[in-house]
Amino acid sequence: MPETAVHLGSGKVRELYALDEERLLLVASDRISTFDVVLPTEIPDKGRVLTGLSAFWFARTGHIVPNHLLELRDDGRSLVCRRLEMLPVEVVVRGYLSGSGWKDYLATGAVCGHPLPAGLAESARLPAPIVTPATKAASGHDENIDAATASELVGADRWAEAERVALALYAFASAHAEARGIVLADTKFELGLDQEGTLVLGDEALTPDSSRFWPAATYAPGGAQPSYDKQYVRDYCERLGWDKTDPGPEVPADVVAGTRARYVEAFELLTGLAFDDYLADPQAVLR
Ligand code: Q0N
């Protein structure tokens, strides 16, 4: 009997379906967002790169925390996952000072309640990685909160466990990435509980859409760093003078090709697998 998938919702670049009471299907599209706007032009295979990377990390981090992956489908862009009760808190780990962390630091000298040494430059490596919880605000944007608020939302013991797991995942993945020429500046995890009440890693994990990837070769604190994957698109949009409101601009073929190549390069560096081999047999990423 063929499966019927009920569409539960759309993220900016992903679709979520229910397969049955216990299982979800996460489908990664080739859509790309920049400056918070989804562009009308797709990046071919972007969804496969992100799905393959997520599956790669899920297959290698089970010793740190169990995850929701049940099956990587042979289309290479969809994951069958266990249905969880998601925690109402996003767990961000930051190893470097960037984005909203840099803004908070400039304003307050701290990031989400973590006091930091004075005089740090933008994009500086932090003395030690920090966990900065966030919630989805009504606007749909992420809103940083402090650890006390996260503890109130999920319970102090559960929050302590989430912090410990997130730091261990970041330590594992950032060491792997940095050895392969990619700085994992920060990353966002979504965790949930299974039927037994066990903490489980959900969502996508350690992809360029849920993380900041920077090229290690050009890393230089003291300013914003180029994005490993999206820099061509951002530069093109800046050259256009687009006002960054919806709708975004169409992107020309050379920018699409350059961007696709960066996604594929990140995939190949991190997994050690040729992307064509992934397309021929997605299960290769799990071995
Ligand atoms: C879930 N989100 C937010 C898809 C991802 N394993 C799970 N069980 C229950 N619910 C969810 C998951 C997962 N993952 C996660 N929504 C539901 C992230 N979405 C955004 C849209 O794309």
PDB file of N, CA and C and ligand atoms in Angstrom, residues 8-16 24-27 68 81-86 136 188 190 201-204, ligand 1:
ATOM      1  N   LEU A   8       2.338  18.979   6.913  1.00  0.00           N
ATOM      2  CA  LEU A   8       2.131  19.640   8.212  1.00  0.00           C
ATOM      3  C   LEU A   8       2.535  21.104   8.175  1.00  0.00           C
ATOM      4  N   GLY A   9       3.497  21.415   7.321  1.00  0.00           N
ATOM      5  CA  GLY A   9       3.938  22.810   7.305  1.00  0.00           C
ATOM      6  C   GLY A   9       5.147  23.013   6.421  1.00  0.00           C
ATOM      7  N   SER A  10       5.417  24.268   6.163  1.00  0.00           N
ATOM      8  CA  SER A  10       6.569  24.659   5.354  1.00  0.00           C
ATOM      9  C   SER A  10       7.476  25.543   6.182  1.00  0.00           C
ATOM     10  N   GLY A  11       8.757  25.224   6.151  1.00  0.00           N
ATOM     11  CA  GLY A  11       9.738  26.194   6.616  1.00  0.00           C
ATOM     12  C   GLY A  11      10.082  27.059   5.422  1.00  0.00           C
ATOM     13  N   LYS A  12      11.019  27.989   5.610  1.00  0.00           N
ATOM     14  CA  LYS A  12      11.399  28.824   4.468  1.00  0.00           C
ATOM     15  C   LYS A  12      11.909  27.954   3.322  1.00  0.00           C
ATOM     16  N   VAL A  13      12.676  26.930   3.654  1.00  0.00           N
ATOM     17  CA  VAL A  13      13.288  26.130   2.585  1.00  0.00           C
ATOM     18  C   VAL A  13      13.037  24.637   2.744  1.00  0.00           C
ATOM     19  N   ARG A  14      12.160  24.237   3.664  1.00  0.00           N
ATOM     20  CA  ARG A  14      11.889  22.807   3.888  1.00  0.00           C
ATOM     21  C   ARG A  14      10.407  22.549   4.037  1.00  0.00           C
ATOM     22  N   GLU A  15      10.023  21.303   3.822  1.00  0.00           N
ATOM     23  CA  GLU A  15       8.636  20.889   3.984  1.00  0.00           C
ATOM     24  C   GLU A  15       8.595  19.744   4.984  1.00  0.00           C
ATOM     25  N   LEU A  16       7.535  19.734   5.759  1.00  0.00           N
ATOM     26  CA  LEU A  16       7.368  18.740   6.816  1.00  0.00           C
ATOM     27  C   LEU A  16       6.059  17.990   6.578  1.00  0.00           C
ATOM     28  N   LEU A  24       7.681  11.252  10.761  1.00  0.00           N
ATOM     29  CA  LEU A  24       7.604  12.455   9.934  1.00  0.00           C
ATOM     30  C   LEU A  24       8.522  12.299   8.738  1.00  0.00           C
ATOM     31  N   LEU A  25       8.251  13.061   7.691  1.00  0.00           N
ATOM     32  CA  LEU A  25       9.151  13.162   6.550  1.00  0.00           C
ATOM     33  C   LEU A  25       9.605  14.615   6.439  1.00  0.00           C
ATOM     34  N   LEU A  26      10.922  14.809   6.490  1.00  0.00           N
ATOM     35  CA  LEU A  26      11.518  16.144   6.342  1.00  0.00           C
ATOM     36  C   LEU A  26      12.106  16.220   4.939  1.00  0.00           C
ATOM     37  N   VAL A  27      11.601  17.134   4.129  1.00  0.00           N
ATOM     38  CA  VAL A  27      12.070  17.260   2.745  1.00  0.00           C
ATOM     39  C   VAL A  27      12.774  18.604   2.579  1.00  0.00           C
ATOM     40  N   HIS A  68      16.673  11.638  15.738  1.00  0.00           N
ATOM     41  CA  HIS A  68      15.371  11.229  15.192  1.00  0.00           C
ATOM     42  C   HIS A  68      15.441  10.517  13.846  1.00  0.00           C
ATOM     43  N   CYS A  81      11.797  10.463   9.951  1.00  0.00           N
ATOM     44  CA  CYS A  81      12.229  10.760  11.321  1.00  0.00           C
ATOM     45  C   CYS A  81      11.199  10.296  12.338  1.00  0.00           C
ATOM     46  N   ARG A  82      11.679  10.025  13.536  1.00  0.00           N
ATOM     47  CA  ARG A  82      10.772   9.747  14.650  1.00  0.00           C
ATOM     48  C   ARG A  82      10.070  11.033  15.050  1.00  0.00           C
ATOM     49  N   ARG A  83       8.816  10.917  15.355  1.00  0.00           N
ATOM     50  CA  ARG A  83       8.065  12.070  15.847  1.00  0.00           C
ATOM     51  C   ARG A  83       8.387  12.293  17.307  1.00  0.00           C
ATOM     52  N   LEU A  84       8.750  13.487  17.647  1.00  0.00           N
ATOM     53  CA  LEU A  84       9.147  13.852  19.011  1.00  0.00           C
ATOM     54  C   LEU A  84       8.217  14.928  19.548  1.00  0.00           C
ATOM     55  N   GLU A  85       8.309  15.125  20.834  1.00  0.00           N
ATOM     56  CA  GLU A  85       7.711  16.322  21.436  1.00  0.00           C
ATOM     57  C   GLU A  85       8.847  17.347  21.531  1.00  0.00           C
ATOM     58  N   MET A  86       8.820  18.331  20.638  1.00  0.00           N
ATOM     59  CA  MET A  86       9.962  19.248  20.545  1.00  0.00           C
ATOM     60  C   MET A  86      10.008  20.190  21.754  1.00  0.00           C
ATOM     61  N   LYS A 136      11.299  30.890  19.166  1.00  0.00           N
ATOM     62  CA  LYS A 136      10.655  31.455  17.976  1.00  0.00           C
ATOM     63  C   LYS A 136       9.671  32.509  18.451  1.00  0.00           C
ATOM     64  N   LYS A 188      22.818  25.758  15.420  1.00  0.00           N
ATOM     65  CA  LYS A 188      21.556  25.692  16.165  1.00  0.00           C
ATOM     66  C   LYS A 188      21.035  24.258  16.178  1.00  0.00           C
ATOM     67  N   GLU A 190      17.842  21.632  17.453  1.00  0.00           N
ATOM     68  CA  GLU A 190      16.490  21.482  17.989  1.00  0.00           C
ATOM     69  C   GLU A 190      16.393  20.094  18.574  1.00  0.00           C
ATOM     70  N   LEU A 201      17.997  14.352  19.493  1.00  0.00           N
ATOM     71  CA  LEU A 201      18.328  15.419  18.541  1.00  0.00           C
ATOM     72  C   LEU A 201      17.401  15.337  17.325  1.00  0.00           C
ATOM     73  N   GLY A 202      16.753  16.452  16.982  1.00  0.00           N
ATOM     74  CA  GLY A 202      15.836  16.482  15.844  1.00  0.00           C
ATOM     75  C   GLY A 202      16.289  17.454  14.779  1.00  0.00           C
ATOM     76  N   ASP A 203      15.331  17.818  13.912  1.00  0.00           N
ATOM     77  CA  ASP A 203      15.548  18.833  12.884  1.00  0.00           C
ATOM     78  C   ASP A 203      16.660  18.418  11.923  1.00  0.00           C
ATOM     79  N   GLU A 204      17.280  19.383  11.275  1.00  0.00           N
ATOM     80  CA  GLU A 204      18.513  19.147  10.541  1.00  0.00           C
ATOM     81  C   GLU A 204      19.632  19.443  11.524  1.00  0.00           C
TER      82      GLU A 204
HETATM   83  C1  Q0N B   1       9.211  19.431  14.201  1.00  0.00           C
HETATM   84  N1  Q0N B   1       9.774  21.492  13.648  1.00  0.00           N
HETATM   85  C2  Q0N B   1      10.469  22.750  13.455  1.00  0.00           C
HETATM   86  C3  Q0N B   1      10.849  21.159   9.028  1.00  0.00           C
HETATM   87  C4  Q0N B   1      11.448  21.438  10.400  1.00  0.00           C
HETATM   88  N2  Q0N B   1      11.155  14.895  14.915  1.00  0.00           N
HETATM   89  C5  Q0N B   1      10.167  15.838  15.056  1.00  0.00           C
HETATM   90  N3  Q0N B   1       9.047  15.498  15.708  1.00  0.00           N
HETATM   91  C6  Q0N B   1       8.071  16.400  15.866  1.00  0.00           C
HETATM   92  N4  Q0N B   1       8.136  17.641  15.362  1.00  0.00           N
HETATM   93  C7  Q0N B   1       9.209  18.052  14.684  1.00  0.00           C
HETATM   94  C8  Q0N B   1      10.294  17.157  14.517  1.00  0.00           C
HETATM   95  C9  Q0N B   1      11.472  17.523  13.791  1.00  0.00           C
HETATM   96  N5  Q0N B   1      12.408  17.854  13.231  1.00  0.00           N
HETATM   97  C10 Q0N B   1      10.234  20.322  14.107  1.00  0.00           C
HETATM   98  N6  Q0N B   1       8.471  21.393  13.441  1.00  0.00           N
HETATM   99  C11 Q0N B   1       8.106  20.146  13.806  1.00  0.00           C
HETATM  100  C12 Q0N B   1      11.428  22.754  12.310  1.00  0.00           C
HETATM  101  N7  Q0N B   1      10.770  22.540  11.058  1.00  0.00           N
HETATM  102  C13 Q0N B   1      10.682  23.711  10.234  1.00  0.00           C
HETATM  103  C14 Q0N B   1      10.091  23.394   8.872  1.00  0.00           C
HETATM  104  O1  Q0N B   1      10.771  22.326   8.246  1.00  0.00           O
END
